[in-house]
Short mmCIF file of C-alpha atoms and ligand atoms in Angstrom, two decimals:
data_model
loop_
_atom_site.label_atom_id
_atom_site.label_comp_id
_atom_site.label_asym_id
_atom_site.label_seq_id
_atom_site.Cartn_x
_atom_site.Cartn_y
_atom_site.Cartn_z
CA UNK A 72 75.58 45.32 67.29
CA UNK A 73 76.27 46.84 70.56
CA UNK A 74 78.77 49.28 68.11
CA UNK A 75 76.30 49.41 65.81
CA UNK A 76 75.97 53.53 65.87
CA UNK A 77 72.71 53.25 63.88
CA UNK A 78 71.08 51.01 66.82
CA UNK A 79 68.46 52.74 68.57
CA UNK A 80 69.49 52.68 72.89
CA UNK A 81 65.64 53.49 73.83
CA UNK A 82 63.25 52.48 71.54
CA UNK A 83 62.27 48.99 70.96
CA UNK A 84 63.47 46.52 68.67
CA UNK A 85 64.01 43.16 68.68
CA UNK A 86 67.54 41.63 69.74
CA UNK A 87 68.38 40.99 66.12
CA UNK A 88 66.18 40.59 62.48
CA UNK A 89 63.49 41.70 60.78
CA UNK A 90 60.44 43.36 62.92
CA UNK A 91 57.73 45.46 61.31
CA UNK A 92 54.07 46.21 62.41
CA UNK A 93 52.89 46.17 66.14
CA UNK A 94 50.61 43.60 66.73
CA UNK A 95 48.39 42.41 69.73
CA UNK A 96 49.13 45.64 71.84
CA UNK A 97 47.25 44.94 75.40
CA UNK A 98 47.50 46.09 78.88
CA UNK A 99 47.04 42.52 80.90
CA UNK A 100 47.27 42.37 84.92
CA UNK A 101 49.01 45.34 84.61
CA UNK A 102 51.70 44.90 82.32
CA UNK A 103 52.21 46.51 78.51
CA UNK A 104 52.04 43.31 76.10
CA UNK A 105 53.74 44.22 72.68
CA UNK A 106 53.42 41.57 69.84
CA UNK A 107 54.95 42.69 66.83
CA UNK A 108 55.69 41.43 63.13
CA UNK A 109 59.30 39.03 63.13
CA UNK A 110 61.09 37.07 60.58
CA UNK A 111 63.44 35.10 62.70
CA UNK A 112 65.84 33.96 59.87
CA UNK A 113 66.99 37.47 58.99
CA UNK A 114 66.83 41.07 58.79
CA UNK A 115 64.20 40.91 55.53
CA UNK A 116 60.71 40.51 55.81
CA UNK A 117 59.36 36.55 55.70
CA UNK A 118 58.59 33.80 57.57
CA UNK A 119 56.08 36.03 59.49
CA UNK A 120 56.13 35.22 63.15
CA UNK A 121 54.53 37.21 66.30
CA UNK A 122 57.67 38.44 68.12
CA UNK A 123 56.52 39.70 71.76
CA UNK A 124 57.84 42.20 74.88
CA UNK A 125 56.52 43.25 78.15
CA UNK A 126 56.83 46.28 80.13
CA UNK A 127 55.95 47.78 83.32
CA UNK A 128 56.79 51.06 83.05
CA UNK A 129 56.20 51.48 79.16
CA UNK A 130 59.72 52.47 78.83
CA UNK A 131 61.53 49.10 79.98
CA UNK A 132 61.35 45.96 77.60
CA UNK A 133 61.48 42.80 78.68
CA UNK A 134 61.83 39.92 75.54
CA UNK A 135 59.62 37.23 75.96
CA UNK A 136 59.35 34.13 73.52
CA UNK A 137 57.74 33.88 70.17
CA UNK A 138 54.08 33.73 70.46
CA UNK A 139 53.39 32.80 66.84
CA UNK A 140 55.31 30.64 64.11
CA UNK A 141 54.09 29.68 61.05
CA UNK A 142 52.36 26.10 61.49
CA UNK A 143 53.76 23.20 58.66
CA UNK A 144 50.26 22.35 56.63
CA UNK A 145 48.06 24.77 58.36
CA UNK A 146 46.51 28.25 57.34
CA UNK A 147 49.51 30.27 58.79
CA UNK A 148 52.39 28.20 56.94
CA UNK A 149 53.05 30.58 55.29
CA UNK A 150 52.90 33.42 57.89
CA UNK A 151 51.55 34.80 60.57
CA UNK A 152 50.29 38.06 59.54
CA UNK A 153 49.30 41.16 61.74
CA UNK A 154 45.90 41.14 64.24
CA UNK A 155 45.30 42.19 67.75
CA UNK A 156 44.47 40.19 71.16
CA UNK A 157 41.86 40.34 73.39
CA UNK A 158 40.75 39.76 76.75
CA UNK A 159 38.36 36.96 76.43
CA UNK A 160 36.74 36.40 79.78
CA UNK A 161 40.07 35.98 81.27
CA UNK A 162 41.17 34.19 78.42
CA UNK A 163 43.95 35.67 76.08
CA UNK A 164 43.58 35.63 72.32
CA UNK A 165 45.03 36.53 69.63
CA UNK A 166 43.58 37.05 66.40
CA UNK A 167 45.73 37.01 63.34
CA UNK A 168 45.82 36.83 59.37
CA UNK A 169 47.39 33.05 58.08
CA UNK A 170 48.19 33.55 54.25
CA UNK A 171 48.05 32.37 50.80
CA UNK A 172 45.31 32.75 50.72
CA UNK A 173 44.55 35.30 53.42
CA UNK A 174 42.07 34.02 56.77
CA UNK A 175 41.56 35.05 59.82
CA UNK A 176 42.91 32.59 63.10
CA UNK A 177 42.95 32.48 66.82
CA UNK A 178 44.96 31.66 69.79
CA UNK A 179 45.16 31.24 73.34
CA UNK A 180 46.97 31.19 76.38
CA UNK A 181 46.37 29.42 79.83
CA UNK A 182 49.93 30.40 81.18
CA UNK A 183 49.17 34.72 81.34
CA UNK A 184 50.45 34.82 77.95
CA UNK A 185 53.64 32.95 77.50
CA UNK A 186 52.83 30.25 75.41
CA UNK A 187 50.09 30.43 72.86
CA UNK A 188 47.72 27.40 71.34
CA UNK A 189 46.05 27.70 68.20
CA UNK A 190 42.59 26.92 67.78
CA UNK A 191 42.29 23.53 66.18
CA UNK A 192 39.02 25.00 63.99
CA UNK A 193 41.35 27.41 62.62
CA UNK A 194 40.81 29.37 60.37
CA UNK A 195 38.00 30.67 62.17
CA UNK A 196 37.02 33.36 58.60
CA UNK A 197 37.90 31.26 55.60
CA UNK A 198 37.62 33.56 52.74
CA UNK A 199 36.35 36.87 52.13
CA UNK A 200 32.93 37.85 52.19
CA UNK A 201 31.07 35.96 48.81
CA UNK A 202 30.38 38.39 46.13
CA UNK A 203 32.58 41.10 47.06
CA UNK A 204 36.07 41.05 45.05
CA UNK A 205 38.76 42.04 47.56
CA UNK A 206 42.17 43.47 47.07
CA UNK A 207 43.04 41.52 50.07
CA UNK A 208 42.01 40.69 53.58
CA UNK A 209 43.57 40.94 56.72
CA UNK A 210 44.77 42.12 59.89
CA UNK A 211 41.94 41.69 61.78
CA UNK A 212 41.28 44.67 64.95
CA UNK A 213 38.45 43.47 67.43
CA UNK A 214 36.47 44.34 70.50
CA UNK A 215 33.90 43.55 72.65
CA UNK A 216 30.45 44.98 71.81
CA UNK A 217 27.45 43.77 74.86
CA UNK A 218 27.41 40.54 74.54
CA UNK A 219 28.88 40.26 71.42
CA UNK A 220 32.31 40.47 69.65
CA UNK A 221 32.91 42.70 66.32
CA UNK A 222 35.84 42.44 63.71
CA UNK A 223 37.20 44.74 61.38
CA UNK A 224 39.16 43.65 58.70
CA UNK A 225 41.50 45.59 55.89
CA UNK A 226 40.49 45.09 52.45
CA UNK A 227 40.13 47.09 49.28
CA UNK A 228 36.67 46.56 47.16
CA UNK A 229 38.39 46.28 43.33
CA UNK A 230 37.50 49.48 41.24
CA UNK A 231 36.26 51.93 44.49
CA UNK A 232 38.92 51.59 47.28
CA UNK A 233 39.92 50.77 50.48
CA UNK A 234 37.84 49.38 52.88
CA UNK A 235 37.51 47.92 56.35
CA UNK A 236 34.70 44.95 56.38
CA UNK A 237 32.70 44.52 59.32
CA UNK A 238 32.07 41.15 61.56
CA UNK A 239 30.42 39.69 64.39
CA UNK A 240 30.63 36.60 66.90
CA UNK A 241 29.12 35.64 69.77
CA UNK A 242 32.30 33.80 70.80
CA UNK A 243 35.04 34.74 68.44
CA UNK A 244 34.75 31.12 66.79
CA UNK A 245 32.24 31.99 64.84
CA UNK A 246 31.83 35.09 62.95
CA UNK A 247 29.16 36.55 60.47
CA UNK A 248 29.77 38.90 57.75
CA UNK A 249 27.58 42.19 58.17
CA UNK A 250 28.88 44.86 55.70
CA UNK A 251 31.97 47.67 54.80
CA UNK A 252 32.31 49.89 57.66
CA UNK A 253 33.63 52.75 55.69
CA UNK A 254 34.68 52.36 52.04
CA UNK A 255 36.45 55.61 50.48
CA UNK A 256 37.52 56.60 46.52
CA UNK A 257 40.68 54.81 45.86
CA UNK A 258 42.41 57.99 44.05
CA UNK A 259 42.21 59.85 47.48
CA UNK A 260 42.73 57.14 50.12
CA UNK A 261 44.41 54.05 48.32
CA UNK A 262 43.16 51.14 46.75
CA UNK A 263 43.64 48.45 50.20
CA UNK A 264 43.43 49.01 53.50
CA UNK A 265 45.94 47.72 55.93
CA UNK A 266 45.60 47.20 60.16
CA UNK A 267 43.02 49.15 60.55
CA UNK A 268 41.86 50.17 64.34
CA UNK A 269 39.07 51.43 65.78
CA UNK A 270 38.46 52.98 69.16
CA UNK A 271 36.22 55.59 71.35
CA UNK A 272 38.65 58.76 72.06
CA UNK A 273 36.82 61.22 74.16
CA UNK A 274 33.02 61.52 72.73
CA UNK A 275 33.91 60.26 69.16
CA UNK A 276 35.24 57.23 67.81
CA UNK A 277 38.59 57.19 65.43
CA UNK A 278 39.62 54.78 62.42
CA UNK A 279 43.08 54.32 61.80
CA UNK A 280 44.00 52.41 58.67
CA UNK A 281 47.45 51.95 56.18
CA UNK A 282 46.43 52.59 52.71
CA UNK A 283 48.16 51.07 49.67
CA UNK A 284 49.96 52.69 48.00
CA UNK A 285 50.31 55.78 50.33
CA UNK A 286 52.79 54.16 52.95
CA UNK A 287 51.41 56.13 55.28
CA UNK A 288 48.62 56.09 57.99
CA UNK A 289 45.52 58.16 57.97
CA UNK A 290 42.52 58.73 60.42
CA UNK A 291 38.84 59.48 60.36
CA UNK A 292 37.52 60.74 63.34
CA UNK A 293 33.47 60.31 63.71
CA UNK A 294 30.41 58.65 65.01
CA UNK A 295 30.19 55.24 65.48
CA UNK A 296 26.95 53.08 66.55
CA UNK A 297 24.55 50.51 64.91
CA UNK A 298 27.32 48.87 63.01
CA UNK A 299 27.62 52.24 61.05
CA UNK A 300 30.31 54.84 60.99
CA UNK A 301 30.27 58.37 60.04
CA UNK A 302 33.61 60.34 59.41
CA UNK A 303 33.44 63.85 59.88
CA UNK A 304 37.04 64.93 59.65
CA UNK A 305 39.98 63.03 58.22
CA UNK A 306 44.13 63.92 59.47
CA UNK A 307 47.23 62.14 59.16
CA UNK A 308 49.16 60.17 61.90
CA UNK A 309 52.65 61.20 61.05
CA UNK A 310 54.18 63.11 58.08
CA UNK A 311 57.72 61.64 58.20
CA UNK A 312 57.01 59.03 55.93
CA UNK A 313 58.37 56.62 57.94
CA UNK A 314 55.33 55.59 60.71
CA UNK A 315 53.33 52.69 59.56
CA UNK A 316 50.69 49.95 60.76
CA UNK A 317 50.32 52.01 64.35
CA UNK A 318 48.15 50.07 67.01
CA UNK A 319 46.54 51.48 69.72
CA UNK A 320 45.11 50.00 73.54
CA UNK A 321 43.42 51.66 76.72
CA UNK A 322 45.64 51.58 79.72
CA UNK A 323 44.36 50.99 83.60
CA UNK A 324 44.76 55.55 83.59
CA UNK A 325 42.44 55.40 80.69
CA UNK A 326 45.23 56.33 78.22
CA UNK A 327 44.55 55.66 74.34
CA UNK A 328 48.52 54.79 73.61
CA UNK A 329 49.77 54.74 70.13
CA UNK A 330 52.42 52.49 68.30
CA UNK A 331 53.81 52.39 65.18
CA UNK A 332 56.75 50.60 62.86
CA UNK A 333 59.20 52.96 61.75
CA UNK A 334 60.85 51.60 59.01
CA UNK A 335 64.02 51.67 57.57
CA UNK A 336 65.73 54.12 55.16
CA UNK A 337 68.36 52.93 53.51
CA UNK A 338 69.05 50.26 51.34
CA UNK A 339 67.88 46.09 51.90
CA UNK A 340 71.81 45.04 51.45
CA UNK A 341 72.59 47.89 54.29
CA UNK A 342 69.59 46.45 56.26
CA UNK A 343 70.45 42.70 55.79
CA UNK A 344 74.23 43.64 56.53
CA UNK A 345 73.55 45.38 59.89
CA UNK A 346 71.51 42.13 60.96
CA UNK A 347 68.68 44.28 62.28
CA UNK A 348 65.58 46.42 60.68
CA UNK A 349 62.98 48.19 61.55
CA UNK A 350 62.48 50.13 64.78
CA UNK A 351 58.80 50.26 67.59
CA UNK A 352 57.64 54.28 67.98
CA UNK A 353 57.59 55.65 71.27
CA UNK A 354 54.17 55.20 72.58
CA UNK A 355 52.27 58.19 71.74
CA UNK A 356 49.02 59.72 73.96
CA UNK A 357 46.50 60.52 71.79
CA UNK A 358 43.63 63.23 72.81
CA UNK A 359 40.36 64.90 71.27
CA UNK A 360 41.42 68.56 69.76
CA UNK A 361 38.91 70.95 70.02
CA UNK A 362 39.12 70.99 65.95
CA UNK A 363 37.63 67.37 65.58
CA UNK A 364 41.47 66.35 64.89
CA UNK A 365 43.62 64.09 66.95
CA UNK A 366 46.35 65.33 69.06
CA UNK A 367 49.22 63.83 69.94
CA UNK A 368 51.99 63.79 73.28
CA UNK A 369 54.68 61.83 75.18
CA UNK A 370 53.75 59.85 77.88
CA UNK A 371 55.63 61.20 80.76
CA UNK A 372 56.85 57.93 81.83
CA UNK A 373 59.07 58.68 79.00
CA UNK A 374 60.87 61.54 81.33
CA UNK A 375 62.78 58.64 83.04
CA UNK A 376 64.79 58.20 80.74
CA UNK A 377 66.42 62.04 81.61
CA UNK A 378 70.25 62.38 82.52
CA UNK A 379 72.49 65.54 82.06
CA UNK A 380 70.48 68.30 80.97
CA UNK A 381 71.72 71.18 78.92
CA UNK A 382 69.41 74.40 79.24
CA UNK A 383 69.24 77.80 76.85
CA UNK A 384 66.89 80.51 77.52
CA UNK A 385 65.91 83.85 75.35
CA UNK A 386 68.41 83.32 72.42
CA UNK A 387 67.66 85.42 68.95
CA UNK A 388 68.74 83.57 65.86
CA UNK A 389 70.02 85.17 62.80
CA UNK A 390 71.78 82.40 61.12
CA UNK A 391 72.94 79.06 62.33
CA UNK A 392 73.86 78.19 65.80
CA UNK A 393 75.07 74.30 65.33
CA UNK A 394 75.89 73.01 68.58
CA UNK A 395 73.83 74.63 71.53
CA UNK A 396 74.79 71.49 73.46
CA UNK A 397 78.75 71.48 73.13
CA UNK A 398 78.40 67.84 71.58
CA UNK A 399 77.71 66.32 75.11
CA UNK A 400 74.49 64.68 74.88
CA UNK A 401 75.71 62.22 72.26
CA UNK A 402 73.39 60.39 69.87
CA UNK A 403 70.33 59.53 72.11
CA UNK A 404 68.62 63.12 73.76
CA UNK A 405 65.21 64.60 73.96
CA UNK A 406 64.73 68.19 73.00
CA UNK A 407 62.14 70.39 74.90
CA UNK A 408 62.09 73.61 72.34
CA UNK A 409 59.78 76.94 72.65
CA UNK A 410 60.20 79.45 69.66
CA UNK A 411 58.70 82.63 70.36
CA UNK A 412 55.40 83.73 68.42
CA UNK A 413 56.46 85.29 65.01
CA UNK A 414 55.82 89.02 64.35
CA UNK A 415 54.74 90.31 61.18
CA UNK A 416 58.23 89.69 59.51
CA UNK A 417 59.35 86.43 60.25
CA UNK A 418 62.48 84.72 59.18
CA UNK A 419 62.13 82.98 56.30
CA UNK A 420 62.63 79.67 58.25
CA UNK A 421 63.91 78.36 61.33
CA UNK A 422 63.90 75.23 63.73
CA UNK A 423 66.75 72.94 65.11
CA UNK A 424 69.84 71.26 63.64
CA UNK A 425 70.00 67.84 65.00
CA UNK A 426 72.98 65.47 64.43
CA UNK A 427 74.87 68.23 62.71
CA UNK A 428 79.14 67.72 62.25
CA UNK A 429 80.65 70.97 63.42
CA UNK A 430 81.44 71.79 59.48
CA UNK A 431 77.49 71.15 58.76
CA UNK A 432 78.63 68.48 56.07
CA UNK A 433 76.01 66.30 58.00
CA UNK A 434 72.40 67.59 59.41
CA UNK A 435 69.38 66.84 60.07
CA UNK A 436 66.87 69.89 59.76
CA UNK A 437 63.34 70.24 61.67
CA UNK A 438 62.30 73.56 59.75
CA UNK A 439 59.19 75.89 60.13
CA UNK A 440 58.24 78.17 57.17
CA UNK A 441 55.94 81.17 58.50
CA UNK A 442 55.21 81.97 54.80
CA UNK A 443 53.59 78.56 53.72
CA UNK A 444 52.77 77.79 57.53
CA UNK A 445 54.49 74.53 56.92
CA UNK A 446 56.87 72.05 59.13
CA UNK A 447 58.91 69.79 58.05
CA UNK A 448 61.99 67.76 58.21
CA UNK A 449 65.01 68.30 55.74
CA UNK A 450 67.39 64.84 55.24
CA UNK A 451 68.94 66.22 52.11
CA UNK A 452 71.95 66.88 54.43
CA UNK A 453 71.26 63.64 57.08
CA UNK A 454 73.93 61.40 55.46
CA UNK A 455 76.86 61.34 53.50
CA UNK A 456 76.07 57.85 52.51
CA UNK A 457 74.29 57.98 49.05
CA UNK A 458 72.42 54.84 50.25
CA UNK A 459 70.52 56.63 52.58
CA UNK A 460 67.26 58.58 51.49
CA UNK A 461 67.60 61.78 51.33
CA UNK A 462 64.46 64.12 51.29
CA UNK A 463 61.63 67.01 52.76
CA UNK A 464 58.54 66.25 54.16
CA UNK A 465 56.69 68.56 55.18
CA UNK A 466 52.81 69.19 56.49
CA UNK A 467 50.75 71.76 57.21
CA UNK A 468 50.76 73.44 60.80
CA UNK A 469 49.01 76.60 60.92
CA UNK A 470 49.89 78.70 64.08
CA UNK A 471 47.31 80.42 65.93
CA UNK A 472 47.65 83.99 66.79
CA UNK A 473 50.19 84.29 69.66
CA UNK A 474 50.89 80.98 69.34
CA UNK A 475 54.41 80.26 69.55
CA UNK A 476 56.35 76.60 67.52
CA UNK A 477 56.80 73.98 70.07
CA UNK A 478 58.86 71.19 69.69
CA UNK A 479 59.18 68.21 71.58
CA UNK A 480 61.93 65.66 69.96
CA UNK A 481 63.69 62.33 70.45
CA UNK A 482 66.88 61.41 68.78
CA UNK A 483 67.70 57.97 69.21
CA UNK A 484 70.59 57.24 66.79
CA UNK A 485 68.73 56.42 63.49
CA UNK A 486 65.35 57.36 64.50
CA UNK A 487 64.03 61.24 64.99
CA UNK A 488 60.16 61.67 66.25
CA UNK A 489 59.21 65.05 66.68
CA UNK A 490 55.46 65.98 67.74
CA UNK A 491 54.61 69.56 67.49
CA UNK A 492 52.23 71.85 69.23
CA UNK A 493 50.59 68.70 70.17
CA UNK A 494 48.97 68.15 66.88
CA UNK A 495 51.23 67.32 64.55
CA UNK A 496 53.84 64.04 64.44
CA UNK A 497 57.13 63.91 61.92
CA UNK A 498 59.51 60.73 62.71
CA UNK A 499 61.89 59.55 60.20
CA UNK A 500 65.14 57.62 59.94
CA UNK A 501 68.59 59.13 59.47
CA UNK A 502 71.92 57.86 58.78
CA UNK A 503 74.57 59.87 59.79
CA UNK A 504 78.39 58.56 58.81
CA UNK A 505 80.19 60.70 60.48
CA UNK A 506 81.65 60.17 64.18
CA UNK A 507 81.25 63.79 64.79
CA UNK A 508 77.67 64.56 63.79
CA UNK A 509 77.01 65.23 67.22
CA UNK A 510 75.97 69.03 67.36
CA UNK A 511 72.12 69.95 68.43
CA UNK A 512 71.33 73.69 67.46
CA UNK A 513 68.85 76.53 66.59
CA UNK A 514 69.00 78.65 63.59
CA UNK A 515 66.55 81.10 61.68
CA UNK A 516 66.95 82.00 57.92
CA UNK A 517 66.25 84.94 56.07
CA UNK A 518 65.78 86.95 58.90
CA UNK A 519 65.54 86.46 63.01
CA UNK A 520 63.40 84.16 65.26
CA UNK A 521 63.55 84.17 68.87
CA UNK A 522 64.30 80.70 70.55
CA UNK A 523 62.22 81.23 73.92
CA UNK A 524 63.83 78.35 75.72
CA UNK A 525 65.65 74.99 75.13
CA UNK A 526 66.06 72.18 76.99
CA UNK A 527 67.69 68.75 75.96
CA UNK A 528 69.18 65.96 78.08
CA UNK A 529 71.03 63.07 77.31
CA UNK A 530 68.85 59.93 77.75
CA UNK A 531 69.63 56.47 78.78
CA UNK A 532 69.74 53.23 77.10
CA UNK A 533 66.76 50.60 78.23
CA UNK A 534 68.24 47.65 78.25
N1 DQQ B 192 52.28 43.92 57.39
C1 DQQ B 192 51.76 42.62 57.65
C2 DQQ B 192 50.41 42.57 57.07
C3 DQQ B 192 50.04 44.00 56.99
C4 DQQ B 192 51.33 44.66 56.64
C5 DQQ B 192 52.70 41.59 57.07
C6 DQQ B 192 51.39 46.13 56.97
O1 DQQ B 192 49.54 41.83 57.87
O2 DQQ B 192 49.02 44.23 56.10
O3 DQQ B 192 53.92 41.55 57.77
O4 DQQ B 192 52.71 46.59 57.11
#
């Protein structure tokens, strides 16, 4: 793999196979604990283990063993299916899904997390609450509430929508149904609700949840006490179609840090063939807008990752410039970009050209169109394999008066994640075939934009 040009050099991903959803994401003694969603025997999703890395620095990965494998006769034979850990009184454990049919289990560690034992009571929820007819239930998200414990599960009540049902323990053994935290109308927000998370940002508390069938995650950001939750504004994580299942935890600098699966986007037969699928995020920082929405940033640990550095200041675009970098920073850079605030006659478009061949055959577009007020990222020129997907997706971003576009972007082979003045994420997976689609560049449309400054390094690989 190490020729592999599709292999990400910086983000995480298992050393070979399958990985999708982060699971278990802690901070413990110091160290960043990363569980996340493995199939051992191959780059396809089953046999459902708990893969699991540690880091220091939050940009270093260190592999550590499997913490979970399916368990011959028990509740997780066939799979152990996304959850979170906790920090039990000094006591690590891990709560999970075990299917057909879906329950909820535990485990813990005596050895600071290398090893895991299940809990012999397992499962410790059998079966959804009586009554209610679920479109499934699982990956559980829990936290400590005074003396007790609380659970929130994803589920979808048949007919309305998705859901997220609420628990409680006293000792995360033994848990007692209460009711739906927040239900919604399955035409807007999906019929079932996966890996949901909840957590206090600021003054208010967020909900994150996957809906099926939007492959995408959403959040509600409100008031939660009393076992009740108000939403009072609803956004979405990311709007590259390609960021799924995202955990969150609370660092020792009181950071709420964000991860997500991005998954793959070409075919299973290219996936299987490469011996490796699916890709971690980089850790996101999330904050409290002024708006009620969430914004978003790079955690500056990130910054270490920084060699040569190619800088452009006060450039006006009237067409294309492809390669701003003369083709030196190679497939894995970050991109620091500041357009100018638009005047009353704005190009048409403009943005960057990332992973562009010097004939623009192959490119990947990160567009803004003043007239719709709209951002988005163009793949219909990414790859020249017809495997690959090829498509726009685009989401609102309204500037503000005198507000210039602000990019901040990481290439990293196959993976793009761009965050934009702070409030708005797009990552997505390209493919490029050809050796040469190398160029990084500016260009406006349909008139002129003004590229304020530029800066882009080459980064290093982390392992
Ligand atoms: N992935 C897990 C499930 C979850 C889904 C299975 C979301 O627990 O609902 O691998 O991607």
């Amino acid at each position: 793999m190490a020729t592999d040009r599709h292999r990400p050099e910086y983000h995480f991903l298992p050393p070979a196979n399958w990985m999708n959803d982060p699971n278990g994401l802690i901070q413990y003694r110091g160290d960043y604990h990363l569980f996340y969603q493995y199939n051992p025997n191959g780059a396809f999703h089953g046999t459902i283990h708990w893969g699991h890395a540690v880091s220091r620095d939050l940009v270093h990965w260190e592999h550590w063993p499997i913490a979970l494998a399916p368990t011959p006769g028990g509740p997780d034979q066939d799979g152990c299916y996304s959850g979170c850990a906790v920090d039990h009184d000094g006591l690590p454990t891990l709560v999970y899904t075990g299917v057909q049919p879906q329950t909820q289990c535990i485990a813990t560690s005596t050895d600071g997390m290398r090893t895991w034992t299940k809990h012999e009571g397992n499962p410790v929820i059998a079966a959804p609450p009586e009554g209610l007819d679920v479109a499934g239930f699982r990956d559980p998200c829990v936290w400590r509430e005074g003396d007790e414990w609380r659970m929130l599960i994803g589920s979808g009540i048949q007919g309305l929508g998705g859901t997220v049902l609420l628990y409680r323990s006293p000792d995360l053994r033994h848990w007692e149904y209460l009711q739906p935290l927040l239900t919604c109308d399955q035409c807007q927000t999906g019929h079932m609700w996966e890996c949901p998370d909840l957590f206090l940002l600021e003054h208010k508390h967020v909900l994150v949840v996957s809906p099926i069938p939007l492959r995408r995650s959403i959040y509600f950001v409100g008031a939660y006490g009393d076992d009740a939750f108000v939403p009072e504004n609803r956004g979405e994580v990311d709007a590259g179609g390609h960021f799924y299942a995202p955990q969150t935890l609370l660092d020792d600098r009181n950071r709420r840090l964000m991860w997500g699966w991005l998954w793959e986007g070409r075919s299973k037969e290219a996936q299987v063939a490469a011996g490796w699928a699916g890709v971690m995020s980089l850790p996101r920082v999330l904050s409290l807008l002024s708006n009620g929405a969430v914004g978003w940033a790079f955690p500056e640990e990130l910054t270490a990752l920084r060699g040569e550095e190619v800088a452009r200041e006060g450039l006006t675009l009237s067409s294309q410039e492809r390669d701003l970098s003369g083709r030196r920073l190679g497939q894995a850079l970050e991109v620091v970009a500041r357009f100018a605030p638009h005047g009353d006659e704005p190009a048409q478009a403009y943005g960057l050209v990332l992973c562009a061949s010097p004939d623009g055959q192959e490119e990947t577009r990160i567009v803004y169109e003043p007239a719709t007020e709209t951002l988005s990222v163009d793949r219909t020129r990414s790859s020249l394999d017809g495997e690959a997907v090829r498509d726009v997706r685009g989401t609102p971003l309204p500037l503000e008066e005198g507000e210039g576009l602000a990019l901040h972007v990481y290439v990293d082979h196959s993976v793009i994640e761009v965050i934009a003045n702070g409030r708005t994420c797009l990552s997505t997976r390209i493919y490029p075939t050809r050796e040469d689609s190398l160029g990084m560049g500016a260009f406006a449309a349909g008139g002129s934009a003004s590229l304020e400054s530029l800066r882009a390094w080459r980064l290093k690989g982390i392992w």
